[in-house]
Amino acid sequence: MAHELPHLPYGYADMEPHIDAETMHLHHDMHHAAYVKNLNAALEKHPHLKSKSTEELLRHLAAVPEDIRTKVRNNGGGHVNHSMFWRIMNPAGGGEPIGSVAQAIKQAFGSFNNFKTQFDEAGAGHFGSGWVWLAGNSNSAKVQIITTANQDNPLSQGLYAIMGNDLWEHAYYLRYNNRRGEYLAAWWNVLNWAEINMRYEAIQAAHAPAFAHR
Ligand code: MN
């Protein structure tokens, strides 16, 4: 059973003006598709791993055979990260967080505005490619901002990704050039808080949201 590229849950141009259609095309159809293709190619060498979810592989990277571990880390991470990324955005999104994730954010950062500021500062300050995350754990209501390099997912350090923004230049360079901060600020206008809250609640119920597979 091969891993599959999920369909975008909206049109390529629907994130305009915050994210341009060409970026969405390249990002989904080329970048994400390549992660899926390369993950499947790596797993061909160890077919018994094909039945495992990508999330499970990332959570237990040390158990992945060494000859494909880096490929699974990079491409499995790319697959899981982008599968989340498409779903936590919505053209009609934006506004304030809702539900229990809103409470958790308020608890940890004092206010939504403080959270946004700290999240964008972490994203702008991260050197090179990577992701900025709001991460949590199943045995705690506490949430924290972290950044990771490349396509590393918080799962590989024992945390769960509630939401995350893509800091790779491929996510913003066509429209924003080197102005990462402008892209980070615009991204809040397209956030799907219902989905993000659902992810937070899934983590609270002690399982990783397996959005790559639905
Ligand atoms: Mn990306």
PDB file of C-alpha atoms and ligand atoms in Angstrom, residues 27 31-32 35 78 82 85-86 131 151 166-168 170-171, ligand 1:
ATOM      1  CA  HIS A  27       4.318  23.491  -3.473  1.00  0.00           C
ATOM      2  CA  HIS A  31       7.389  19.558  -3.687  1.00  0.00           C
ATOM      3  CA  HIS A  32       4.860  17.524  -1.713  1.00  0.00           C
ATOM      4  CA  TYR A  35       8.301  13.736  -0.807  1.00  0.00           C
ATOM      5  CA  GLY A  78       7.826  16.273   4.205  1.00  0.00           C
ATOM      6  CA  HIS A  82       2.565  19.190   4.173  1.00  0.00           C
ATOM      7  CA  PHE A  85      -0.202  22.272   6.262  1.00  0.00           C
ATOM      8  CA  TRP A  86      -2.919  22.066   3.567  1.00  0.00           C
ATOM      9  CA  TRP A 131       9.204  24.747  10.260  1.00  0.00           C
ATOM     10  CA  GLN A 151      11.409  18.496   7.273  1.00  0.00           C
ATOM     11  CA  ASP A 166       6.520  26.178   6.448  1.00  0.00           C
ATOM     12  CA  LEU A 167       9.734  28.257   6.543  1.00  0.00           C
ATOM     13  CA  TRP A 168      11.210  26.902   3.311  1.00  0.00           C
ATOM     14  CA  HIS A 170       9.552  27.436  -1.698  1.00  0.00           C
ATOM     15  CA  ALA A 171       6.601  28.366   0.542  1.00  0.00           C
TER      16      ALA A 171
HETATM   17 MN    MN B   1       6.983  23.096   1.842  1.00  0.00          MN
END
